[in-house]
Amino acid sequence: MITVRVLVRLKPGILDVQGAAVKRALGGLGFADLEDLRIGKVVDLAIDANGEEHARARVDEMCRKLLANPILEDYTIEVVGDLAAPRSGR
Amino acid sequence: MKFGVVVFPGTWSDDDFHYVISEVLRQPVKLVWHRDRDLSGIDCVILPGGFAYGDYLRAGAVAARSPVMEELTEFAARGGLVLGSCNGFQILCEARLLPGALMRNECLHNRCQSVHLVTERTDTPFTSGLRAGQVLTMPISHGEGKYVADPDTLARLVARRQVVFRYATADGEVAEAANPNGSMDSIAGVVNEGGTVLGMMPHPERAAEMAMGSTDGLSLLSSLLGTLVEDGGFVRR
């Protein structure tokens, strides 16, 4: 089992109104040094894949088909770990 | 003309559309469950408003990948008429049956109010009964209705006259102050290139009897009755 983390973010040119509201709230709490804040999504997946590259390719396909909307969002794929138990050889 | 109203888990305007079509328009209509793939005999498919699949991930994202949408894509390719309102518009964009996307209202508020729309096109099956520039009044009720598209797509939409409705003042003037959600170019509704698939954020089914305060939404549905789809085009009867 390979665990993969997908980060989905609004594209740079897309106005992030939620991020702007949270940034204002942090400003109100005294964080005057805050210059920018944008909100994205984390999707953690566990996939039965044949190695890291295979896992990455499968998750990339998932992103293109559903997890991200290419009109609004960019995504990055990070392989977090390989949870495969050592093969028993039986 | 036979109508089909698609029901996803979380759809809420299905009964309203069903009522208006059967009791006000007096046309045959059936509900189509999202797992069904049978659209045979249906001339116009309605994707109603609501929160299909809870709008999890993104509004309309999961619904756009449900079984009925595969069939609907073929139905639309054959020239079948499709009207998506509110969540239905979001689903049509997510399914790539219409260009662009709908995102969080710029004001961050859910907008539940009456709006004015200026009619930009009357040569579609949905607007053939309207006058060019006619101002319609109907409700909106959404938190994610800001229409966005990349500059090239937007230019193409305008060049191909795919913008059917824009938010406007009561006088029909397109003005930023009359734009309730920050939509690019005040876009409230668009059609596909063939003019047979319409997506719009406002709710025509909630403006279909005088008791609702307006019958302007009914004029979209009644336009369809004067329309016969042939070979992917349409003629006014």
Short mmCIF file of C-alpha atoms in Angstrom, two decimals:
data_model
loop_
_atom_site.label_atom_id
_atom_site.label_comp_id
_atom_site.label_asym_id
_atom_site.label_seq_id
_atom_site.Cartn_x
_atom_site.Cartn_y
_atom_site.Cartn_z
CA MET A 1 0.00 0.00 0.00
CA ILE A 2 1.40 3.38 -0.99
CA THR A 3 0.12 6.53 0.67
CA VAL A 4 -0.09 9.62 -1.46
CA ARG A 5 -0.97 13.20 -0.57
CA VAL A 6 -2.59 15.46 -3.14
CA LEU A 7 -2.60 19.21 -2.59
CA VAL A 8 -5.21 21.05 -4.64
CA ARG A 9 -4.82 24.82 -4.87
CA LEU A 10 -6.61 27.58 -6.72
CA LYS A 11 -4.51 28.74 -9.67
CA PRO A 12 -2.43 31.87 -9.01
CA GLY A 13 -4.68 34.21 -11.01
CA ILE A 14 -7.92 33.01 -9.37
CA LEU A 15 -9.26 35.20 -6.56
CA ASP A 16 -9.43 33.20 -3.32
CA VAL A 17 -12.24 34.89 -1.39
CA GLN A 18 -12.06 32.42 1.50
CA GLY A 19 -8.34 33.02 1.87
CA ALA A 20 -8.91 36.78 1.80
CA ALA A 21 -11.53 36.52 4.58
CA VAL A 22 -9.27 34.38 6.78
CA LYS A 23 -6.35 36.75 6.13
CA ARG A 24 -8.53 39.67 7.29
CA ALA A 25 -9.49 37.74 10.43
CA LEU A 26 -5.85 37.02 11.24
CA GLY A 27 -5.10 40.72 10.68
CA GLY A 28 -7.80 41.46 13.23
CA LEU A 29 -6.02 39.16 15.70
CA GLY A 30 -2.92 41.31 15.39
CA PHE A 31 -0.97 39.42 12.74
CA ALA A 32 -0.10 42.58 10.86
CA ASP A 33 2.93 40.88 9.27
CA LEU A 34 0.72 38.47 7.29
CA GLU A 35 1.14 39.32 3.61
CA ASP A 36 -0.71 36.59 1.79
CA LEU A 37 -2.89 33.60 2.59
CA ARG A 38 -4.51 31.13 0.20
CA ILE A 39 -6.60 28.10 1.09
CA GLY A 40 -6.35 24.74 -0.64
CA LYS A 41 -7.41 21.16 -0.07
CA VAL A 42 -5.54 18.07 1.08
CA VAL A 43 -6.58 14.67 -0.20
CA ASP A 44 -4.82 11.68 1.38
CA LEU A 45 -5.03 8.43 -0.53
CA ALA A 46 -3.83 4.89 0.06
CA ILE A 47 -3.38 3.00 -3.19
CA ASP A 48 -2.51 -0.56 -4.04
CA ALA A 49 0.12 0.24 -6.65
CA ASN A 50 3.15 -1.41 -8.14
CA GLY A 51 5.77 1.08 -6.96
CA GLU A 52 5.94 4.84 -6.51
CA GLU A 53 5.82 5.79 -10.18
CA HIS A 54 2.78 3.64 -10.76
CA ALA A 55 1.06 5.17 -7.72
CA ARG A 56 1.89 8.66 -8.94
CA ALA A 57 0.52 7.93 -12.41
CA ARG A 58 -2.72 6.50 -11.04
CA VAL A 59 -3.26 9.46 -8.72
CA ASP A 60 -2.45 11.89 -11.53
CA GLU A 61 -5.25 10.24 -13.52
CA MET A 62 -7.59 10.62 -10.52
CA CYS A 63 -6.71 14.32 -10.30
CA ARG A 64 -7.41 14.87 -13.99
CA LYS A 65 -10.70 12.95 -13.86
CA LEU A 66 -12.16 14.25 -10.59
CA LEU A 67 -9.99 15.57 -7.77
CA ALA A 68 -9.06 18.89 -9.39
CA ASN A 69 -10.86 21.17 -11.82
CA PRO A 70 -8.21 22.30 -14.33
CA ILE A 71 -10.12 25.53 -15.02
CA LEU A 72 -9.68 26.69 -11.43
CA GLU A 73 -7.09 24.53 -9.74
CA ASP A 74 -3.52 23.25 -9.84
CA TYR A 75 -2.44 20.15 -7.94
CA THR A 76 0.72 18.55 -6.65
CA ILE A 77 1.21 14.86 -5.87
CA GLU A 78 3.49 13.77 -3.07
CA VAL A 79 4.24 10.14 -2.26
CA VAL A 80 4.16 10.04 1.53
CA GLY A 81 5.14 6.48 2.18
CA ASP A 82 5.06 2.85 1.18
CA LEU A 83 3.07 0.91 3.75
CA ALA A 84 3.56 -2.47 2.06
CA ALA A 85 4.31 -5.17 4.59
CA PRO A 86 7.47 -7.19 3.77
CA ARG A 87 6.44 -10.00 1.47
CA SER A 88 6.16 -13.27 3.36
CA GLY A 89 7.30 -15.38 0.41
CA ARG A 90 4.51 -17.88 0.95
CA MET B 1 -42.64 17.43 -25.61
CA LYS B 2 -41.56 14.97 -22.95
CA PHE B 3 -39.41 16.13 -20.06
CA GLY B 4 -37.12 14.19 -17.74
CA VAL B 5 -36.04 15.68 -14.42
CA VAL B 6 -32.84 14.15 -13.04
CA VAL B 7 -32.72 13.46 -9.31
CA PHE B 8 -29.37 13.10 -7.53
CA PRO B 9 -29.06 12.49 -3.80
CA GLY B 10 -29.30 16.05 -2.46
CA THR B 11 -31.26 17.54 -5.38
CA TRP B 12 -34.05 19.77 -4.11
CA SER B 13 -35.70 21.57 -7.04
CA ASP B 14 -36.82 18.32 -8.70
CA ASP B 15 -40.37 18.47 -7.34
CA ASP B 16 -40.66 22.15 -8.25
CA PHE B 17 -39.69 21.48 -11.87
CA HIS B 18 -41.95 18.43 -11.95
CA TYR B 19 -44.87 20.51 -10.66
CA VAL B 20 -44.33 23.37 -13.13
CA ILE B 21 -43.98 21.03 -16.11
CA SER B 22 -46.92 18.78 -15.23
CA GLU B 23 -49.36 21.24 -13.61
CA VAL B 24 -48.55 24.58 -15.24
CA LEU B 25 -47.17 23.59 -18.67
CA ARG B 26 -49.34 20.44 -18.77
CA GLN B 27 -46.60 18.38 -20.41
CA PRO B 28 -45.53 14.78 -19.75
CA VAL B 29 -42.63 14.56 -17.31
CA LYS B 30 -40.85 11.85 -15.39
CA LEU B 31 -38.22 11.83 -12.69
CA VAL B 32 -34.95 10.10 -13.64
CA TRP B 33 -32.82 8.68 -10.82
CA HIS B 34 -29.12 9.42 -11.20
CA ARG B 35 -28.25 5.74 -11.45
CA ASP B 36 -30.60 5.24 -14.41
CA ARG B 37 -29.16 5.37 -17.89
CA ASP B 38 -32.43 5.35 -19.79
CA LEU B 39 -33.34 8.70 -21.34
CA SER B 40 -35.30 7.17 -24.23
CA GLY B 41 -38.39 9.09 -25.27
CA ILE B 42 -37.27 12.24 -23.46
CA ASP B 43 -36.92 15.44 -25.50
CA CYS B 44 -35.62 17.73 -22.77
CA VAL B 45 -33.62 16.78 -19.68
CA ILE B 46 -33.68 19.10 -16.68
CA LEU B 47 -30.85 19.16 -14.14
CA PRO B 48 -32.43 20.94 -11.16
CA GLY B 49 -30.90 22.86 -8.29
CA GLY B 50 -29.85 21.52 -4.91
CA PHE B 51 -26.69 20.10 -3.43
CA ALA B 52 -26.12 16.90 -5.40
CA TYR B 53 -23.88 14.57 -3.38
CA GLY B 54 -23.62 17.37 -0.83
CA ASP B 55 -21.47 19.30 -3.33
CA TYR B 56 -18.56 17.43 -1.77
CA LEU B 57 -15.14 18.18 -3.27
CA ARG B 58 -16.60 20.92 -5.54
CA ALA B 59 -20.16 21.89 -6.43
CA GLY B 60 -21.44 19.38 -8.97
CA ALA B 61 -18.14 17.46 -9.17
CA VAL B 62 -19.33 14.07 -7.96
CA ALA B 63 -22.74 14.33 -9.64
CA ALA B 64 -21.03 15.04 -12.98
CA ARG B 65 -19.46 11.55 -12.82
CA SER B 66 -22.65 9.62 -12.00
CA PRO B 67 -24.13 7.04 -14.41
CA VAL B 68 -26.92 9.22 -15.82
CA MET B 69 -24.37 11.82 -16.94
CA GLU B 70 -22.67 9.36 -19.30
CA GLU B 71 -25.99 8.86 -21.04
CA LEU B 72 -26.74 12.59 -20.86
CA THR B 73 -23.46 13.35 -22.67
CA GLU B 74 -24.55 11.12 -25.55
CA PHE B 75 -28.06 12.58 -25.40
CA ALA B 76 -26.61 16.10 -25.72
CA ALA B 77 -24.29 15.01 -28.54
CA ARG B 78 -27.37 13.81 -30.45
CA GLY B 79 -28.86 17.31 -30.11
CA GLY B 80 -31.12 16.53 -27.14
CA LEU B 81 -32.18 19.57 -25.12
CA VAL B 82 -30.67 19.99 -21.66
CA LEU B 83 -31.47 22.72 -19.13
CA GLY B 84 -29.40 22.95 -15.97
CA SER B 85 -30.38 25.47 -13.32
CA CYS B 86 -28.27 26.43 -10.29
CA ASN B 87 -26.63 23.17 -9.13
CA GLY B 88 -27.59 21.78 -12.56
CA PHE B 89 -25.44 24.49 -14.21
CA GLN B 90 -22.55 23.58 -11.90
CA ILE B 91 -22.96 19.91 -12.86
CA LEU B 92 -23.00 20.74 -16.61
CA CYS B 93 -19.74 22.70 -16.24
CA GLU B 94 -18.13 19.94 -14.18
CA ALA B 95 -19.22 17.42 -16.83
CA ARG B 96 -17.60 19.68 -19.50
CA LEU B 97 -20.91 19.90 -21.34
CA LEU B 98 -20.55 23.65 -20.91
CA PRO B 99 -17.34 25.70 -20.76
CA GLY B 100 -16.10 27.46 -17.64
CA ALA B 101 -16.68 26.82 -13.95
CA LEU B 102 -18.69 28.18 -11.04
CA MET B 103 -16.96 29.14 -7.83
CA ARG B 104 -17.63 30.78 -4.48
CA ASN B 105 -19.56 34.06 -4.73
CA GLU B 106 -17.15 36.98 -4.57
CA CYS B 107 -19.11 38.47 -1.66
CA LEU B 108 -18.80 35.13 0.21
CA HIS B 109 -22.53 35.33 1.06
CA ASN B 110 -25.16 32.91 -0.10
CA ARG B 111 -27.32 35.04 -2.39
CA CYS B 112 -31.03 34.33 -2.10
CA GLN B 113 -32.84 37.14 -3.89
CA SER B 114 -34.67 38.19 -7.00
CA VAL B 115 -32.47 39.28 -9.92
CA HIS B 116 -32.97 40.85 -13.34
CA LEU B 117 -31.57 39.14 -16.39
CA VAL B 118 -31.14 40.64 -19.82
CA THR B 119 -31.80 38.25 -22.70
CA GLU B 120 -28.80 38.27 -25.01
CA ARG B 121 -30.02 35.64 -27.47
CA THR B 122 -33.42 34.63 -28.75
CA ASP B 123 -32.28 32.05 -31.31
CA THR B 124 -32.01 29.16 -28.89
CA PRO B 125 -34.77 26.63 -28.15
CA PHE B 126 -34.98 27.99 -24.59
CA THR B 127 -35.33 31.65 -25.51
CA SER B 128 -37.20 31.56 -28.82
CA GLY B 129 -40.32 32.97 -27.14
CA LEU B 130 -38.46 35.98 -25.73
CA ARG B 131 -37.61 39.34 -27.26
CA ALA B 132 -33.99 40.40 -27.75
CA GLY B 133 -32.97 42.49 -24.76
CA GLN B 134 -36.03 41.39 -22.76
CA VAL B 135 -35.49 41.77 -19.03
CA LEU B 136 -36.57 38.77 -16.96
CA THR B 137 -37.06 38.66 -13.20
CA MET B 138 -36.44 35.45 -11.33
CA PRO B 139 -34.80 34.23 -8.12
CA ILE B 140 -31.28 33.09 -7.46
CA SER B 141 -30.27 31.05 -4.43
CA HIS B 142 -26.65 30.01 -4.34
CA GLY B 143 -23.29 30.36 -2.63
CA GLU B 144 -21.19 29.26 -5.60
CA GLY B 145 -22.44 31.01 -8.70
CA LYS B 146 -19.52 33.14 -9.80
CA TYR B 147 -18.96 32.19 -13.42
CA VAL B 148 -15.29 32.02 -14.38
CA ALA B 149 -13.43 31.01 -17.51
CA ASP B 150 -9.93 31.64 -18.81
CA PRO B 151 -9.57 34.70 -21.11
CA ASP B 152 -9.49 32.64 -24.32
CA THR B 153 -12.60 30.68 -23.38
CA LEU B 154 -14.40 33.87 -22.41
CA ALA B 155 -13.49 35.56 -25.70
CA ARG B 156 -14.68 32.49 -27.60
CA LEU B 157 -17.97 32.41 -25.66
CA VAL B 158 -18.67 36.02 -26.51
CA ALA B 159 -17.58 35.66 -30.16
CA ARG B 160 -19.82 32.61 -30.62
CA ARG B 161 -22.71 34.31 -28.81
CA GLN B 162 -22.92 31.58 -26.19
CA VAL B 163 -23.86 34.01 -23.41
CA VAL B 164 -27.64 33.86 -23.19
CA PHE B 165 -28.34 35.79 -19.97
CA ARG B 166 -26.45 38.49 -18.09
CA TYR B 167 -27.27 39.98 -14.70
CA ALA B 168 -28.65 43.46 -15.25
CA THR B 169 -30.58 46.32 -13.70
CA ALA B 170 -34.37 46.46 -13.99
CA ASP B 171 -33.81 48.55 -17.13
CA GLY B 172 -31.67 45.86 -18.70
CA GLU B 173 -28.37 47.64 -18.22
CA VAL B 174 -25.47 45.30 -17.50
CA ALA B 175 -23.77 46.91 -14.51
CA GLU B 176 -21.40 45.64 -11.83
CA ALA B 177 -23.85 46.79 -9.14
CA ALA B 178 -26.44 44.35 -10.56
CA ASN B 179 -24.00 41.42 -10.54
CA PRO B 180 -24.88 39.40 -7.41
CA ASN B 181 -21.94 37.01 -7.31
CA GLY B 182 -18.98 38.51 -9.15
CA SER B 183 -19.49 36.48 -12.33
CA MET B 184 -17.11 37.42 -15.14
CA ASP B 185 -18.78 39.64 -17.72
CA SER B 186 -21.99 39.43 -15.56
CA ILE B 187 -22.68 36.00 -17.06
CA ALA B 188 -25.79 34.32 -15.65
CA GLY B 189 -26.38 31.70 -18.32
CA VAL B 190 -24.52 30.12 -21.25
CA VAL B 191 -25.29 27.61 -24.00
CA ASN B 192 -23.12 25.09 -25.81
CA GLU B 193 -22.10 25.82 -29.39
CA GLY B 194 -25.22 24.17 -30.78
CA GLY B 195 -27.47 26.18 -28.47
CA THR B 196 -29.13 23.00 -27.20
CA VAL B 197 -27.59 22.81 -23.70
CA LEU B 198 -28.34 25.77 -21.41
CA GLY B 199 -26.90 26.32 -17.95
CA MET B 200 -28.03 29.20 -15.76
CA MET B 201 -27.73 30.07 -12.08
CA PRO B 202 -31.26 31.57 -11.70
CA HIS B 203 -34.28 29.37 -11.00
CA PRO B 204 -36.90 29.52 -13.79
CA GLU B 205 -39.06 26.97 -11.94
CA ARG B 206 -39.46 29.44 -9.07
CA ALA B 207 -40.88 32.10 -11.40
CA ALA B 208 -43.59 30.10 -13.12
CA GLU B 209 -46.94 31.26 -11.69
CA MET B 210 -48.23 34.67 -10.62
CA ALA B 211 -48.37 33.37 -7.05
CA MET B 212 -44.58 33.13 -7.20
CA GLY B 213 -44.31 36.81 -8.13
CA SER B 214 -43.15 36.28 -11.71
CA THR B 215 -43.88 34.04 -14.67
CA ASP B 216 -40.68 34.93 -16.51
CA GLY B 217 -39.17 31.52 -15.81
CA LEU B 218 -42.14 29.81 -17.41
CA SER B 219 -41.40 31.64 -20.66
CA LEU B 220 -38.17 29.64 -20.98
CA LEU B 221 -39.99 26.34 -20.63
CA SER B 222 -42.84 27.44 -22.89
CA SER B 223 -40.31 28.53 -25.54
CA LEU B 224 -39.35 24.86 -25.72
CA LEU B 225 -42.86 23.87 -26.69
CA GLY B 226 -42.54 25.93 -29.85
CA THR B 227 -39.34 24.17 -30.73
CA LEU B 228 -38.75 21.05 -32.73
CA VAL B 229 -35.28 19.64 -32.68
CA GLU B 230 -34.15 18.19 -35.97
CA ASP B 231 -30.67 17.07 -37.01
CA GLY B 232 -29.05 18.94 -34.15
CA GLY B 233 -30.71 22.22 -35.15
CA PHE B 234 -34.13 23.57 -34.34
CA VAL B 235 -36.99 25.37 -36.02
CA ARG B 236 -39.57 27.68 -34.56
CA ARG B 237 -43.07 26.32 -34.99
#
